[in-house]
């Protein structure tokens, strides 16, 4: 099940200390993000049924099917905003309005109460869809800046949505949130080198592979060579720098939101610690953060505010 993957994340998606309504909103966002990722990766267990539900032609094995499915899901997103806001307000908020009626997919239908309660716009949801469109065509990233730009689509929108749901979005907070979310995405790429390569993708910048003398064949090895470990250590240091830059966001808020953001950020630090503890060999096994270390990091971040 798509929502079951929440337990596999480096950080708690909707922890129990949050009010039930807030947990529901966060899980609605997570459900949408996972649905889009699974559609883009070809991981939907019922892709043909989803396509039928959304009137998307073709079959999962057809070329272009994933792009068509993403288009269908974007139209369903339009339906969610139109249902929540009314057609006139929705179109004024840049909803395309090309698909009439209520949203059809249950995870997108689950967005409607959240849209009704909060000042969210379609833009961050569209960015998540666009990231998966990019994945259909782009399998390599020449430079660090290219990868960072991809993260503005694949990761940063989630943090912006969390701030919007809490009513705490400001330009300064958004900037720090973007740094944290990009770092978390980079960390996930480091953990998933083997899985991504199996899909034909390498999210490590090509210029860095060249610098450290690493090839795609090296990344397919059962264990990391010295050069691969050096490359992973370099990318991990970049992710840690981004986390350090974004971590002061925790100190700009209070209460349960502060604890939530501390948990997100601590998840990144704990995963980086796990990668380091594995000697930066991310090929032999997926480095997972220790829960006790994560809790300790979260407590420290909550107390210090950074």
XYZ file of C-alpha atoms in Angstrom:
306
model
C 0.000 0.000 0.000
C 1.237 3.498 -0.831
C 0.704 4.939 2.659
C 2.480 1.994 4.286
C 5.766 3.394 2.972
C 5.610 6.139 5.596
C 7.202 3.685 8.039
C 10.269 3.420 5.776
C 11.140 7.120 5.858
C 14.161 8.509 7.747
C 11.851 10.706 9.826
C 8.330 10.453 11.258
C 5.809 11.640 8.675
C 2.898 12.334 11.040
C 3.977 11.567 14.629
C 1.459 10.860 17.352
C 2.209 14.029 19.320
C 0.448 16.109 16.655
C -3.297 16.814 16.784
C -5.363 14.338 14.797
C -6.435 16.924 12.202
C -2.852 17.960 11.579
C -1.726 14.342 11.273
C -4.481 13.812 8.743
C -3.348 16.804 6.699
C 0.289 15.671 6.725
C -0.672 12.147 5.706
C -2.801 13.578 2.888
C 0.253 15.435 1.569
C 2.451 12.375 2.045
C -0.102 10.151 0.330
C -0.178 12.458 -2.683
C 3.622 12.652 -2.874
C 4.013 8.864 -2.616
C 1.254 8.294 -5.181
C 3.018 10.564 -7.667
C 6.413 8.971 -6.988
C 5.019 5.461 -7.382
C 3.290 6.450 -10.627
C 6.499 7.967 -11.985
C 8.610 4.983 -10.923
C 6.187 2.378 -12.215
C 5.671 1.067 -8.679
C 1.891 1.285 -8.469
C 0.540 -2.158 -7.682
C -2.705 -1.305 -9.518
C -1.464 1.009 -12.277
C -3.950 -0.317 -14.822
C -6.847 0.231 -12.414
C -5.668 3.754 -11.630
C -5.426 4.495 -15.345
C -8.967 3.232 -15.883
C -10.199 5.332 -12.973
C -8.636 8.455 -14.495
C -9.570 7.654 -18.125
C -5.909 7.349 -19.067
C -5.479 5.306 -22.274
C -2.955 2.536 -22.721
C -1.372 -0.116 -20.538
C 1.517 0.014 -18.031
C 3.906 -1.631 -20.494
C 3.240 1.016 -23.179
C 5.812 3.686 -23.925
C 4.628 7.005 -22.566
C 2.153 5.397 -20.162
C 3.773 6.874 -17.054
C 3.680 10.383 -18.494
C 0.037 9.927 -19.433
C -0.715 8.662 -15.930
C 1.001 11.702 -14.401
C -1.122 13.922 -16.662
C -4.232 12.118 -15.451
C -3.222 12.582 -11.827
C -2.615 16.292 -12.432
C -6.127 16.596 -13.836
C -7.398 14.863 -10.709
C -5.466 17.429 -8.649
C -7.380 20.107 -10.566
C -10.600 18.400 -9.535
C -9.519 18.425 -5.893
C -8.878 22.163 -5.890
C -12.025 22.895 -7.867
C -14.068 20.817 -5.419
C -12.497 22.426 -2.357
C -12.496 26.038 -3.542
C -15.242 26.202 -6.155
C -14.543 26.503 -9.859
C -14.141 30.313 -9.925
C -11.705 30.502 -6.995
C -9.814 27.444 -8.208
C -9.231 28.873 -11.676
C -8.144 32.157 -10.114
C -5.583 30.133 -8.153
C -4.069 28.711 -11.377
C -5.980 25.448 -11.393
C -6.409 24.513 -15.043
C -10.039 23.509 -14.702
C -9.741 21.019 -17.565
C -11.324 18.122 -15.675
C -14.830 18.437 -14.319
C -16.285 16.700 -11.309
C -14.910 15.502 -8.014
C -11.448 13.918 -7.725
C -11.489 10.226 -8.540
C -8.418 8.775 -6.851
C -8.936 8.281 -3.087
C -5.538 9.740 -2.145
C -6.226 12.874 -4.181
C -9.762 13.034 -2.858
C -8.127 13.039 0.574
C -6.568 16.417 -0.224
C -9.936 18.179 -0.378
C -10.491 18.760 3.388
C -6.904 19.988 3.743
C -7.291 22.439 0.842
C -10.528 23.710 2.388
C -8.824 24.391 5.734
C -5.497 25.876 4.655
C -4.098 28.518 2.328
C -2.360 26.087 -0.001
C -2.014 26.497 -3.759
C -1.632 23.934 -6.546
C 1.947 25.041 -7.278
C 3.875 22.791 -4.833
C 1.755 19.793 -5.823
C 2.448 20.495 -9.492
C 6.186 20.660 -8.769
C 6.071 17.149 -7.340
C 4.384 15.956 -10.531
C 6.938 17.809 -12.666
C 9.791 16.105 -10.781
C 8.410 12.750 -11.864
C 8.040 13.973 -15.427
C 11.731 14.854 -15.309
C 12.467 11.310 -14.118
C 10.966 9.917 -17.310
C 13.564 11.697 -19.447
C 16.568 12.558 -17.270
C 18.735 9.803 -15.799
C 21.958 11.739 -15.167
C 22.746 15.136 -13.619
C 25.877 16.793 -14.991
C 26.489 19.202 -12.096
C 25.601 19.822 -8.453
C 23.518 22.816 -9.561
C 21.529 20.575 -11.912
C 20.788 18.192 -9.050
C 19.864 21.076 -6.756
C 17.386 22.322 -9.353
C 15.792 18.873 -9.520
C 15.372 18.998 -5.736
C 13.409 22.250 -6.049
C 10.795 20.076 -7.753
C 11.136 16.768 -5.918
C 11.758 17.818 -2.302
C 11.396 21.507 -1.467
C 7.611 21.634 -2.112
C 6.997 19.251 0.794
C 8.629 21.547 3.332
C 6.774 24.520 1.934
C 3.508 22.651 2.339
C 4.321 21.801 5.961
C 4.941 25.481 6.709
C 1.730 26.446 4.891
C -0.304 23.922 6.877
C 1.083 25.394 10.091
C 0.499 28.983 8.921
C 4.189 29.768 9.451
C 5.447 30.320 5.914
C 7.711 33.360 5.547
C 10.471 33.992 2.967
C 13.208 33.361 5.552
C 11.602 30.153 6.804
C 11.001 28.920 3.262
C 14.678 29.435 2.411
C 15.795 27.365 5.408
C 13.135 24.749 4.727
C 14.379 24.402 1.149
C 17.908 23.716 2.430
C 16.640 21.022 4.798
C 14.431 19.380 2.179
C 17.150 19.383 -0.480
C 19.530 17.848 2.068
C 16.997 15.138 2.915
C 16.587 14.367 -0.779
C 20.354 14.117 -1.269
C 20.608 11.806 1.744
C 17.902 9.595 0.255
C 19.795 9.486 -3.040
C 22.903 8.336 -1.160
C 20.940 5.607 0.608
C 19.302 4.476 -2.644
C 22.257 4.389 -5.064
C 21.690 0.687 -5.778
C 17.914 1.002 -6.162
C 18.203 4.071 -8.397
C 20.832 2.400 -10.589
C 18.425 -0.495 -11.016
C 16.002 2.010 -12.540
C 18.740 3.328 -14.815
C 19.228 6.545 -12.822
C 22.251 8.082 -11.126
C 21.506 11.061 -8.896
C 25.168 11.698 -8.046
C 26.508 14.601 -10.152
C 28.481 13.376 -13.143
C 31.186 15.981 -12.541
C 31.764 14.458 -9.094
C 31.945 10.920 -10.476
C 34.639 12.143 -12.859
C 36.522 13.943 -10.082
C 36.711 10.806 -7.938
C 37.250 8.434 -10.863
C 33.952 6.564 -10.390
C 31.970 4.931 -13.189
C 28.460 3.527 -13.369
C 30.039 0.062 -13.321
C 31.673 0.912 -9.986
C 28.247 1.778 -8.560
C 26.952 -1.621 -9.682
C 29.571 -3.488 -7.638
C 28.492 -5.524 -4.580
C 30.624 -3.333 -2.309
C 31.986 0.188 -2.594
C 35.540 0.780 -3.712
C 37.737 3.381 -2.035
C 36.844 5.847 -4.804
C 33.110 5.260 -4.389
C 33.373 5.722 -0.619
C 35.240 8.989 -1.147
C 32.530 10.155 -3.536
C 29.749 9.273 -1.089
C 31.606 11.001 1.750
C 31.873 14.153 -0.380
C 28.166 14.192 -1.226
C 27.321 13.463 2.426
C 29.365 16.474 3.502
C 27.402 18.638 1.084
C 24.124 17.349 2.489
C 25.325 17.979 6.044
C 26.244 21.558 5.126
C 22.716 22.113 3.802
C 21.239 20.645 7.005
C 23.452 22.903 9.115
C 22.290 25.898 7.092
C 18.612 25.008 7.376
C 18.544 23.728 10.970
C 18.003 27.199 12.536
C 14.476 26.949 11.109
C 13.652 24.808 14.144
C 14.335 27.735 16.467
C 11.981 30.085 14.622
C 8.863 28.163 15.664
C 7.451 26.779 18.889
C 5.471 23.899 20.315
C 4.554 20.874 18.275
C 5.700 22.367 14.980
C 9.141 22.875 16.505
C 9.218 19.230 17.562
C 8.053 18.099 14.116
C 10.732 20.113 12.301
C 13.339 18.885 14.771
C 12.300 15.326 13.895
C 12.555 15.932 10.144
C 15.989 17.518 10.468
C 17.248 14.917 12.940
C 16.238 12.199 10.483
C 18.668 13.651 7.970
C 21.507 13.888 10.480
C 20.859 10.351 11.775
C 20.866 8.939 8.235
C 24.154 10.701 7.503
C 25.585 9.259 10.719
C 24.479 5.800 9.583
C 26.141 6.270 6.198
C 29.366 7.351 7.922
C 29.176 4.413 10.346
C 28.981 2.086 7.332
C 32.251 3.520 6.059
C 30.334 5.260 3.255
C 29.712 1.887 1.620
C 26.132 2.372 0.432
C 26.381 -0.482 -2.068
C 26.675 -3.412 0.339
C 23.505 -2.439 2.227
C 21.162 0.494 2.747
C 22.319 2.565 5.717
C 19.370 3.152 8.048
C 19.297 5.706 10.863
C 19.350 4.372 14.407
C 16.080 5.274 16.133
C 17.742 6.103 19.440
C 20.284 8.333 17.729
C 17.465 9.997 15.803
C 15.511 10.646 19.012
C 18.591 12.092 20.688
C 19.285 14.357 17.741
C 15.670 15.522 17.678
C 15.733 16.321 21.399
C 18.940 18.325 21.026
C 17.606 20.235 18.039
C 14.349 20.966 19.849
C 16.222 22.279 22.910
C 18.803 24.361 21.059
C 16.598 25.411 18.174
C 19.277 24.503 15.593
